[in-house]
């Protein structure tokens, strides 16, 4: 089904086509008609599913077809999102899809001077994309009024709560007009999120795109058991493969990220770190270098990487296994986006096996083990893999040989189906 059949207006269709999109993603084809008819929406979807366009396109259309007679623009749509990176990317999406509509948007976030942001606000914008802290700050300084908001979006609500923004969100909600359309997105729907959504939404339509589908199920996932002390050597070994043009490496701590970067630089691999201790412009620069492939390896912590959206990024390497299983899904969801190829390698030492078990429980699947690498776990040998664990499957099974230079066992496709089934069950 093409975008046209979603009754999208010509200026937006043109912009979408310039972006190279031809077919709406599942969340887009389901959410766009709902939003266009003015209904509230409860969307269960993570980044990588095309979620941003699922709300940006209909918002642009609604605002553009109901232009106000005001001389000066007023903020008619507010998107609140937890991180600066996400805010910037959402801003870029509004600019891209709205470029032929005449609508304007701006992005505000903390950690940088406020002057350019207040200048943009004073020129007048239709759409505001904000992180909670800076939004409240500029509201307190009377640079922002929310009284004309018609459409409100709360993005990544679960992450918002994880990051301790609940009170900020409540304050923002108080400042919004009662009569408005609200869209609420969250990757997961634990009870406190459902409760929060009920305070925001009115008779919402529900759209659920499971986190593992369609993004994660197409990612080739591998576990590499390795002693902690050999992780650097194993990383260097993987990077010998020049078909890995860029890779996003995750560490648990900022300190760990810096250490990996120093090790890579010492070994002549162009690498940069992106984490909360870096100034915003340093993070943006690192991301730009990575996108341009002048930096081959970007080493990130989870919060900083939230929302990193690099088209065609194929490789994610978990230098450490995350202790929160959902984080694993978020991390590997940085690759394999919008139908592109994706490969995730996870280094697991003896102490991390418990985290691995939690992850496999969450995703309802055993992650295939890559055994024939030069640095196998020597201390506390892993439990011998069951035959099913060793199986490789799916269209990329062959590709693994060429990318990693590592030997993998045979192939089959049963597991993939099982995973899909399990993840669906879980999400209900
Ligand atoms: P998101 O989930 O909003 O972070 O989007 C993930 C990626 O998919 C972004 O790089 C978008 O540019 C891209 N994307 C979104 N919608 C489509 C589409 N219909 N066709 C192709 N790519 C898309």
PDB file of C-alpha atoms in Angstrom, residues 251 253-260 262 275 277 301:
ATOM      1  CA  UNK A 251      29.731  -0.383  27.047  1.00  0.00           C
ATOM      2  CA  UNK A 253      29.885   2.791  31.751  1.00  0.00           C
ATOM      3  CA  UNK A 254      31.222   6.100  30.461  1.00  0.00           C
ATOM      4  CA  UNK A 255      34.640   5.209  31.830  1.00  0.00           C
ATOM      5  CA  UNK A 256      34.463   1.876  29.994  1.00  0.00           C
ATOM      6  CA  UNK A 257      33.567   3.666  26.751  1.00  0.00           C
ATOM      7  CA  UNK A 258      36.599   5.953  27.040  1.00  0.00           C
ATOM      8  CA  UNK A 259      38.864   2.974  27.754  1.00  0.00           C
ATOM      9  CA  UNK A 260      37.680   1.103  24.670  1.00  0.00           C
ATOM     10  CA  UNK A 262      41.739   4.641  23.811  1.00  0.00           C
ATOM     11  CA  UNK A 275      28.235   9.522  26.515  1.00  0.00           C
ATOM     12  CA  UNK A 277      30.043  13.385  30.164  1.00  0.00           C
ATOM     13  CA  UNK A 301      26.634   4.130  26.667  1.00  0.00           C
TER      14      UNK A 301
END
